Amino acid sequence: MGKLALDQLYSNEESLHQMIIKTVAEIETNYIIIEDVILRQIMLPKQVETAIETKIEQKQLAEAYKYRIDREAQEATRKKIEADGISEYNVKIHKSLTPDILKWKGIQATQALAESPNAKIVVIGNGGNQLPIILGGPAGQ
């Protein structure tokens, strides 16, 4: 059992069981018959037990940290893909937006505001080829 690392001894029953079987087999070659080995409890010094538990905790923290790093890397990749899509969209839209289309969209927005029962705004012309100016009206009108 001295060949096992302490954390293996503490956490892996299968390794311990295999080590006992091997040791019993070696002893039986010297004309000693062992019928059964019962291992009820392993008592380690408190300091060793604390050190093993700390090591296990640190290992789990390291794995959690690696998981968070992987998750953030995937999120960064997702955001880059999203940004590339938005950029591509903007390039395509920019090519198709003409001053006439923008005016038409402005007229549609003004019409939608005029037809809305909740509209409490004043729309005034801006003159020239520009879109109208929309100002908030007094409350209650």
PDB file of N, CA and C in Angstrom, residues 53-135:
ATOM      1  N   GLU A  53      -7.663  16.717   1.073  1.00  0.00           N
ATOM      2  CA  GLU A  53      -8.904  17.430   0.765  1.00  0.00           C
ATOM      3  C   GLU A  53      -8.618  18.761   0.077  1.00  0.00           C
ATOM      4  N   THR A  54      -7.593  19.467   0.539  1.00  0.00           N
ATOM      5  CA  THR A  54      -7.215  20.739  -0.085  1.00  0.00           C
ATOM      6  C   THR A  54      -6.778  20.517  -1.528  1.00  0.00           C
ATOM      7  N   LYS A  55      -5.999  19.459  -1.743  1.00  0.00           N
ATOM      8  CA  LYS A  55      -5.537  19.157  -3.102  1.00  0.00           C
ATOM      9  C   LYS A  55      -6.723  18.852  -4.019  1.00  0.00           C
ATOM     10  N   ILE A  56      -7.674  18.079  -3.519  1.00  0.00           N
ATOM     11  CA  ILE A  56      -8.854  17.739  -4.318  1.00  0.00           C
ATOM     12  C   ILE A  56      -9.671  18.994  -4.622  1.00  0.00           C
ATOM     13  N   GLU A  57      -9.840  19.863  -3.631  1.00  0.00           N
ATOM     14  CA  GLU A  57     -10.573  21.120  -3.843  1.00  0.00           C
ATOM     15  C   GLU A  57      -9.885  21.984  -4.889  1.00  0.00           C
ATOM     16  N   GLN A  58      -8.562  22.098  -4.792  1.00  0.00           N
ATOM     17  CA  GLN A  58      -7.813  22.918  -5.745  1.00  0.00           C
ATOM     18  C   GLN A  58      -7.922  22.350  -7.160  1.00  0.00           C
ATOM     19  N   LYS A  59      -7.915  21.033  -7.257  1.00  0.00           N
ATOM     20  CA  LYS A  59      -8.056  20.399  -8.571  1.00  0.00           C
ATOM     21  C   LYS A  59      -9.432  20.709  -9.166  1.00  0.00           C
ATOM     22  N   GLN A  60     -10.474  20.642  -8.333  1.00  0.00           N
ATOM     23  CA  GLN A  60     -11.819  20.954  -8.807  1.00  0.00           C
ATOM     24  C   GLN A  60     -11.941  22.426  -9.189  1.00  0.00           C
ATOM     25  N   LEU A  61     -11.319  23.312  -8.417  1.00  0.00           N
ATOM     26  CA  LEU A  61     -11.335  24.738  -8.760  1.00  0.00           C
ATOM     27  C   LEU A  61     -10.639  24.986 -10.091  1.00  0.00           C
ATOM     28  N   ALA A  62      -9.514  24.297 -10.310  1.00  0.00           N
ATOM     29  CA  ALA A  62      -8.788  24.454 -11.575  1.00  0.00           C
ATOM     30  C   ALA A  62      -9.641  23.978 -12.749  1.00  0.00           C
ATOM     31  N   GLU A  63     -10.347  22.865 -12.566  1.00  0.00           N
ATOM     32  CA  GLU A  63     -11.217  22.364 -13.631  1.00  0.00           C
ATOM     33  C   GLU A  63     -12.372  23.327 -13.894  1.00  0.00           C
ATOM     34  N   ALA A  64     -12.931  23.892 -12.826  1.00  0.00           N
ATOM     35  CA  ALA A  64     -14.019  24.866 -12.995  1.00  0.00           C
ATOM     36  C   ALA A  64     -13.507  26.102 -13.722  1.00  0.00           C
ATOM     37  N   TYR A  65     -12.292  26.528 -13.412  1.00  0.00           N
ATOM     38  CA  TYR A  65     -11.705  27.697 -14.066  1.00  0.00           C
ATOM     39  C   TYR A  65     -11.481  27.421 -15.551  1.00  0.00           C
ATOM     40  N   LYS A  66     -10.984  26.229 -15.872  1.00  0.00           N
ATOM     41  CA  LYS A  66     -10.790  25.862 -17.281  1.00  0.00           C
ATOM     42  C   LYS A  66     -12.130  25.849 -18.017  1.00  0.00           C
ATOM     43  N   TYR A  67     -13.167  25.348 -17.350  1.00  0.00           N
ATOM     44  CA  TYR A  67     -14.502  25.326 -17.955  1.00  0.00           C
ATOM     45  C   TYR A  67     -14.976  26.743 -18.239  1.00  0.00           C
ATOM     46  N   ARG A  68     -14.769  27.655 -17.277  1.00  0.00           N
ATOM     47  CA  ARG A  68     -15.195  29.045 -17.483  1.00  0.00           C
ATOM     48  C   ARG A  68     -14.423  29.684 -18.634  1.00  0.00           C
ATOM     49  N   ILE A  69     -13.138  29.394 -18.723  1.00  0.00           N
ATOM     50  CA  ILE A  69     -12.331  29.941 -19.824  1.00  0.00           C
ATOM     51  C   ILE A  69     -12.855  29.418 -21.160  1.00  0.00           C
ATOM     52  N   ASP A  70     -13.141  28.116 -21.234  1.00  0.00           N
ATOM     53  CA  ASP A  70     -13.684  27.537 -22.471  1.00  0.00           C
ATOM     54  C   ASP A  70     -15.026  28.165 -22.824  1.00  0.00           C
ATOM     55  N   ARG A  71     -15.876  28.337 -21.811  1.00  0.00           N
ATOM     56  CA  ARG A  71     -17.198  28.925 -22.047  1.00  0.00           C
ATOM     57  C   ARG A  71     -17.058  30.362 -22.556  1.00  0.00           C
ATOM     58  N   GLU A  72     -16.154  31.130 -21.963  1.00  0.00           N
ATOM     59  CA  GLU A  72     -15.949  32.516 -22.401  1.00  0.00           C
ATOM     60  C   GLU A  72     -15.360  32.569 -23.807  1.00  0.00           C
ATOM     61  N   ALA A  73     -14.485  31.620 -24.136  1.00  0.00           N
ATOM     62  CA  ALA A  73     -13.928  31.574 -25.496  1.00  0.00           C
ATOM     63  C   ALA A  73     -15.035  31.282 -26.508  1.00  0.00           C
ATOM     64  N   GLN A  74     -15.939  30.376 -26.149  1.00  0.00           N
ATOM     65  CA  GLN A  74     -17.065  30.085 -27.036  1.00  0.00           C
ATOM     66  C   GLN A  74     -17.978  31.296 -27.174  1.00  0.00           C
ATOM     67  N   GLU A  75     -18.186  32.021 -26.077  1.00  0.00           N
ATOM     68  CA  GLU A  75     -19.021  33.229 -26.128  1.00  0.00           C
ATOM     69  C   GLU A  75     -18.356  34.293 -27.000  1.00  0.00           C
ATOM     70  N   ALA A  76     -17.019  34.424 -26.895  1.00  0.00           N
ATOM     71  CA  ALA A  76     -16.305  35.389 -27.737  1.00  0.00           C
ATOM     72  C   ALA A  76     -16.450  35.016 -29.213  1.00  0.00           C
ATOM     73  N   THR A  77     -16.363  33.735 -29.515  1.00  0.00           N
ATOM     74  CA  THR A  77     -16.549  33.274 -30.896  1.00  0.00           C
ATOM     75  C   THR A  77     -17.960  33.594 -31.377  1.00  0.00           C
ATOM     76  N   ARG A  78     -18.956  33.350 -30.511  1.00  0.00           N
ATOM     77  CA  ARG A  78     -20.344  33.641 -30.873  1.00  0.00           C
ATOM     78  C   ARG A  78     -20.527  35.126 -31.156  1.00  0.00           C
ATOM     79  N   LYS A  79     -19.946  35.978 -30.298  1.00  0.00           N
ATOM     80  CA  LYS A  79     -20.079  37.425 -30.487  1.00  0.00           C
ATOM     81  C   LYS A  79     -19.389  37.881 -31.767  1.00  0.00           C
ATOM     82  N   LYS A  80     -18.245  37.267 -32.087  1.00  0.00           N
ATOM     83  CA  LYS A  80     -17.542  37.630 -33.320  1.00  0.00           C
ATOM     84  C   LYS A  80     -18.389  37.260 -34.534  1.00  0.00           C
ATOM     85  N   ILE A  81     -18.988  36.078 -34.499  1.00  0.00           N
ATOM     86  CA  ILE A  81     -19.853  35.653 -35.605  1.00  0.00           C
ATOM     87  C   ILE A  81     -21.035  36.601 -35.732  1.00  0.00           C
ATOM     88  N   GLU A  82     -21.630  36.976 -34.592  1.00  0.00           N
ATOM     89  CA  GLU A  82     -22.762  37.910 -34.610  1.00  0.00           C
ATOM     90  C   GLU A  82     -22.334  39.266 -35.172  1.00  0.00           C
ATOM     91  N   ALA A  83     -21.175  39.765 -34.735  1.00  0.00           N
ATOM     92  CA  ALA A  83     -20.689  41.063 -35.213  1.00  0.00           C
ATOM     93  C   ALA A  83     -20.400  41.020 -36.710  1.00  0.00           C
ATOM     94  N   ASP A  84     -19.827  39.905 -37.177  1.00  0.00           N
ATOM     95  CA  ASP A  84     -19.572  39.764 -38.613  1.00  0.00           C
ATOM     96  C   ASP A  84     -20.884  39.788 -39.396  1.00  0.00           C
ATOM     97  N   GLY A  85     -21.905  39.128 -38.868  1.00  0.00           N
ATOM     98  CA  GLY A  85     -23.216  39.123 -39.525  1.00  0.00           C
ATOM     99  C   GLY A  85     -23.823  40.511 -39.570  1.00  0.00           C
ATOM    100  N   ILE A  86     -23.734  41.238 -38.461  1.00  0.00           N
ATOM    101  CA  ILE A  86     -24.270  42.607 -38.414  1.00  0.00           C
ATOM    102  C   ILE A  86     -23.513  43.502 -39.382  1.00  0.00           C
ATOM    103  N   SER A  87     -22.197  43.345 -39.419  1.00  0.00           N
ATOM    104  CA  SER A  87     -21.381  44.152 -40.332  1.00  0.00           C
ATOM    105  C   SER A  87     -21.762  43.877 -41.785  1.00  0.00           C
ATOM    106  N   GLU A  88     -21.911  42.597 -42.107  1.00  0.00           N
ATOM    107  CA  GLU A  88     -22.312  42.225 -43.468  1.00  0.00           C
ATOM    108  C   GLU A  88     -23.684  42.809 -43.808  1.00  0.00           C
ATOM    109  N   TYR A  89     -24.603  42.726 -42.859  1.00  0.00           N
ATOM    110  CA  TYR A  89     -25.945  43.284 -43.034  1.00  0.00           C
ATOM    111  C   TYR A  89     -25.859  44.786 -43.295  1.00  0.00           C
ATOM    112  N   ASN A  90     -25.059  45.491 -42.493  1.00  0.00           N
ATOM    113  CA  ASN A  90     -24.930  46.944 -42.654  1.00  0.00           C
ATOM    114  C   ASN A  90     -24.354  47.316 -44.013  1.00  0.00           C
ATOM    115  N   VAL A  91     -23.387  46.541 -44.491  1.00  0.00           N
ATOM    116  CA  VAL A  91     -22.809  46.811 -45.814  1.00  0.00           C
ATOM    117  C   VAL A  91     -23.882  46.662 -46.890  1.00  0.00           C
ATOM    118  N   LYS A  92     -24.684  45.604 -46.793  1.00  0.00           N
ATOM    119  CA  LYS A  92     -25.735  45.381 -47.793  1.00  0.00           C
ATOM    120  C   LYS A  92     -26.809  46.460 -47.710  1.00  0.00           C
ATOM    121  N   ILE A  93     -27.214  46.813 -46.506  1.00  0.00           N
ATOM    122  CA  ILE A  93     -28.244  47.839 -46.328  1.00  0.00           C
ATOM    123  C   ILE A  93     -27.733  49.191 -46.816  1.00  0.00           C
ATOM    124  N   HIS A  94     -26.483  49.505 -46.507  1.00  0.00           N
ATOM    125  CA  HIS A  94     -25.918  50.800 -46.907  1.00  0.00           C
ATOM    126  C   HIS A  94     -25.980  50.976 -48.428  1.00  0.00           C
ATOM    127  N   LYS A  95     -25.734  49.890 -49.152  1.00  0.00           N
ATOM    128  CA  LYS A  95     -25.772  49.960 -50.610  1.00  0.00           C
ATOM    129  C   LYS A  95     -27.190  50.229 -51.113  1.00  0.00           C
ATOM    130  N   SER A  96     -28.195  49.717 -50.386  1.00  0.00           N
ATOM    131  CA  SER A  96     -29.569  49.843 -50.878  1.00  0.00           C
ATOM    132  C   SER A  96     -30.297  51.075 -50.336  1.00  0.00           C
ATOM    133  N   LEU A  97     -29.756  51.744 -49.335  1.00  0.00           N
ATOM    134  CA  LEU A  97     -30.431  52.928 -48.779  1.00  0.00           C
ATOM    135  C   LEU A  97     -30.097  54.160 -49.617  1.00  0.00           C
ATOM    136  N   THR A  98     -31.099  54.650 -50.281  1.00  0.00           N
ATOM    137  CA  THR A  98     -30.932  55.875 -51.066  1.00  0.00           C
ATOM    138  C   THR A  98     -31.706  56.984 -50.361  1.00  0.00           C
ATOM    139  N   PRO A  99     -31.439  58.245 -50.687  1.00  0.00           N
ATOM    140  CA  PRO A  99     -32.203  59.335 -50.074  1.00  0.00           C
ATOM    141  C   PRO A  99     -33.709  59.195 -50.307  1.00  0.00           C
ATOM    142  N   ASP A 100     -34.112  58.709 -51.482  1.00  0.00           N
ATOM    143  CA  ASP A 100     -35.544  58.537 -51.755  1.00  0.00           C
ATOM    144  C   ASP A 100     -36.173  57.480 -50.840  1.00  0.00           C
ATOM    145  N   ILE A 101     -35.459  56.386 -50.606  1.00  0.00           N
ATOM    146  CA  ILE A 101     -35.984  55.342 -49.714  1.00  0.00           C
ATOM    147  C   ILE A 101     -36.089  55.883 -48.290  1.00  0.00           C
ATOM    148  N   LEU A 102     -35.076  56.637 -47.850  1.00  0.00           N
ATOM    149  CA  LEU A 102     -35.117  57.208 -46.500  1.00  0.00           C
ATOM    150  C   LEU A 102     -36.292  58.171 -46.345  1.00  0.00           C
ATOM    151  N   LYS A 103     -36.563  58.972 -47.369  1.00  0.00           N
ATOM    152  CA  LYS A 103     -37.722  59.877 -47.323  1.00  0.00           C
ATOM    153  C   LYS A 103     -39.014  59.078 -47.228  1.00  0.00           C
ATOM    154  N   TRP A 104     -39.106  58.022 -48.033  1.00  0.00           N
ATOM    155  CA  TRP A 104     -40.306  57.197 -48.018  1.00  0.00           C
ATOM    156  C   TRP A 104     -40.527  56.577 -46.633  1.00  0.00           C
ATOM    157  N   LYS A 105     -39.463  56.071 -46.015  1.00  0.00           N
ATOM    158  CA  LYS A 105     -39.575  55.506 -44.667  1.00  0.00           C
ATOM    159  C   LYS A 105     -39.997  56.582 -43.668  1.00  0.00           C
ATOM    160  N   GLY A 106     -39.490  57.799 -43.837  1.00  0.00           N
ATOM    161  CA  GLY A 106     -39.886  58.907 -42.966  1.00  0.00           C
ATOM    162  C   GLY A 106     -41.362  59.230 -43.099  1.00  0.00           C
ATOM    163  N   ILE A 107     -41.859  59.208 -44.329  1.00  0.00           N
ATOM    164  CA  ILE A 107     -43.287  59.464 -44.573  1.00  0.00           C
ATOM    165  C   ILE A 107     -44.132  58.364 -43.932  1.00  0.00           C
ATOM    166  N   GLN A 108     -43.695  57.108 -44.065  1.00  0.00           N
ATOM    167  CA  GLN A 108     -44.429  55.997 -43.456  1.00  0.00           C
ATOM    168  C   GLN A 108     -44.464  56.131 -41.931  1.00  0.00           C
ATOM    169  N   ALA A 109     -43.349  56.520 -41.333  1.00  0.00           N
ATOM    170  CA  ALA A 109     -43.304  56.687 -39.876  1.00  0.00           C
ATOM    171  C   ALA A 109     -44.218  57.819 -39.443  1.00  0.00           C
ATOM    172  N   THR A 110     -44.214  58.924 -40.190  1.00  0.00           N
ATOM    173  CA  THR A 110     -45.087  60.056 -39.867  1.00  0.00           C
ATOM    174  C   THR A 110     -46.547  59.650 -39.967  1.00  0.00           C
ATOM    175  N   GLN A 111     -46.878  58.890 -40.994  1.00  0.00           N
ATOM    176  CA  GLN A 111     -48.253  58.426 -41.173  1.00  0.00           C
ATOM    177  C   GLN A 111     -48.665  57.512 -40.021  1.00  0.00           C
ATOM    178  N   ALA A 112     -47.788  56.609 -39.617  1.00  0.00           N
ATOM    179  CA  ALA A 112     -48.103  55.701 -38.512  1.00  0.00           C
ATOM    180  C   ALA A 112     -48.317  56.478 -37.223  1.00  0.00           C
ATOM    181  N   LEU A 113     -47.523  57.514 -36.998  1.00  0.00           N
ATOM    182  CA  LEU A 113     -47.703  58.343 -35.802  1.00  0.00           C
ATOM    183  C   LEU A 113     -49.023  59.097 -35.850  1.00  0.00           C
ATOM    184  N   ALA A 114     -49.369  59.592 -37.024  1.00  0.00           N
ATOM    185  CA  ALA A 114     -50.612  60.354 -37.158  1.00  0.00           C
ATOM    186  C   ALA A 114     -51.836  59.472 -36.919  1.00  0.00           C
ATOM    187  N   GLU A 115     -51.758  58.204 -37.276  1.00  0.00           N
ATOM    188  CA  GLU A 115     -52.887  57.292 -37.134  1.00  0.00           C
ATOM    189  C   GLU A 115     -52.977  56.663 -35.748  1.00  0.00           C
ATOM    190  N   SER A 116     -51.946  56.795 -34.947  1.00  0.00           N
ATOM    191  CA  SER A 116     -51.923  56.171 -33.622  1.00  0.00           C
ATOM    192  C   SER A 116     -52.807  56.932 -32.646  1.00  0.00           C
ATOM    193  N   PRO A 117     -53.715  56.238 -31.914  1.00  0.00           N
ATOM    194  CA  PRO A 117     -54.565  56.916 -30.938  1.00  0.00           C
ATOM    195  C   PRO A 117     -53.769  57.392 -29.718  1.00  0.00           C
ATOM    196  N   ASN A 118     -52.598  56.850 -29.503  1.00  0.00           N
ATOM    197  CA  ASN A 118     -51.778  57.224 -28.351  1.00  0.00           C
ATOM    198  C   ASN A 118     -50.788  58.339 -28.668  1.00  0.00           C
ATOM    199  N   ALA A 119     -50.773  58.815 -29.887  1.00  0.00           N
ATOM    200  CA  ALA A 119     -49.787  59.820 -30.287  1.00  0.00           C
ATOM    201  C   ALA A 119     -50.067  61.146 -29.589  1.00  0.00           C
ATOM    202  N   LYS A 120     -49.083  61.647 -28.915  1.00  0.00           N
ATOM    203  CA  LYS A 120     -49.175  62.951 -28.256  1.00  0.00           C
ATOM    204  C   LYS A 120     -47.960  63.774 -28.686  1.00  0.00           C
ATOM    205  N   ILE A 121     -47.808  63.897 -29.981  1.00  0.00           N
ATOM    206  CA  ILE A 121     -46.648  64.592 -30.518  1.00  0.00           C
ATOM    207  C   ILE A 121     -47.071  65.545 -31.624  1.00  0.00           C
ATOM    208  N   VAL A 122     -46.169  66.444 -31.930  1.00  0.00           N
ATOM    209  CA  VAL A 122     -46.393  67.395 -33.013  1.00  0.00           C
ATOM    210  C   VAL A 122     -45.330  67.130 -34.069  1.00  0.00           C
ATOM    211  N   VAL A 123     -45.758  66.996 -35.319  1.00  0.00           N
ATOM    212  CA  VAL A 123     -44.835  66.777 -36.417  1.00  0.00           C
ATOM    213  C   VAL A 123     -44.860  68.028 -37.277  1.00  0.00           C
ATOM    214  N   ILE A 124     -43.684  68.638 -37.445  1.00  0.00           N
ATOM    215  CA  ILE A 124     -43.617  69.833 -38.290  1.00  0.00           C
ATOM    216  C   ILE A 124     -42.604  69.605 -39.394  1.00  0.00           C
ATOM    217  N   GLY A 125     -42.818  70.247 -40.522  1.00  0.00           N
ATOM    218  CA  GLY A 125     -41.896  70.112 -41.634  1.00  0.00           C
ATOM    219  C   GLY A 125     -40.556  70.752 -41.317  1.00  0.00           C
ATOM    220  N   ASN A 126     -39.518  70.243 -41.952  1.00  0.00           N
ATOM    221  CA  ASN A 126     -38.172  70.744 -41.726  1.00  0.00           C
ATOM    222  C   ASN A 126     -37.685  71.533 -42.930  1.00  0.00           C
ATOM    223  N   GLY A 127     -38.482  71.549 -43.973  1.00  0.00           N
ATOM    224  CA  GLY A 127     -38.112  72.292 -45.176  1.00  0.00           C
ATOM    225  C   GLY A 127     -37.093  71.550 -46.016  1.00  0.00           C
ATOM    226  N   GLY A 128     -36.999  71.914 -47.233  1.00  0.00           N
ATOM    227  CA  GLY A 128     -36.013  71.314 -48.128  1.00  0.00           C
ATOM    228  C   GLY A 128     -36.280  69.839 -48.346  1.00  0.00           C
ATOM    229  N   ASN A 129     -35.214  69.107 -48.478  1.00  0.00           N
ATOM    230  CA  ASN A 129     -35.319  67.672 -48.737  1.00  0.00           C
ATOM    231  C   ASN A 129     -35.152  66.833 -47.474  1.00  0.00           C
ATOM    232  N   GLN A 130     -35.251  67.431 -46.305  1.00  0.00           N
ATOM    233  CA  GLN A 130     -35.029  66.707 -45.057  1.00  0.00           C
ATOM    234  C   GLN A 130     -36.330  66.148 -44.505  1.00  0.00           C
ATOM    235  N   LEU A 131     -36.190  65.229 -43.569  1.00  0.00           N
ATOM    236  CA  LEU A 131     -37.353  64.612 -42.932  1.00  0.00           C
ATOM    237  C   LEU A 131     -37.972  65.577 -41.937  1.00  0.00           C
ATOM    238  N   PRO A 132     -39.250  65.375 -41.582  1.00  0.00           N
ATOM    239  CA  PRO A 132     -39.906  66.255 -40.614  1.00  0.00           C
ATOM    240  C   PRO A 132     -39.286  66.133 -39.223  1.00  0.00           C
ATOM    241  N   ILE A 133     -39.448  67.166 -38.413  1.00  0.00           N
ATOM    242  CA  ILE A 133     -38.995  67.159 -37.022  1.00  0.00           C
ATOM    243  C   ILE A 133     -40.181  66.732 -36.169  1.00  0.00           C
ATOM    244  N   ILE A 134     -39.949  65.808 -35.248  1.00  0.00           N
ATOM    245  CA  ILE A 134     -41.014  65.318 -34.380  1.00  0.00           C
ATOM    246  C   ILE A 134     -40.738  65.834 -32.974  1.00  0.00           C
ATOM    247  N   LEU A 135     -41.694  66.582 -32.420  1.00  0.00           N
ATOM    248  CA  LEU A 135     -41.543  67.156 -31.082  1.00  0.00           C
ATOM    249  C   LEU A 135     -42.603  66.585 -30.157  1.00  0.00           C
TER     250      LEU A 135
END
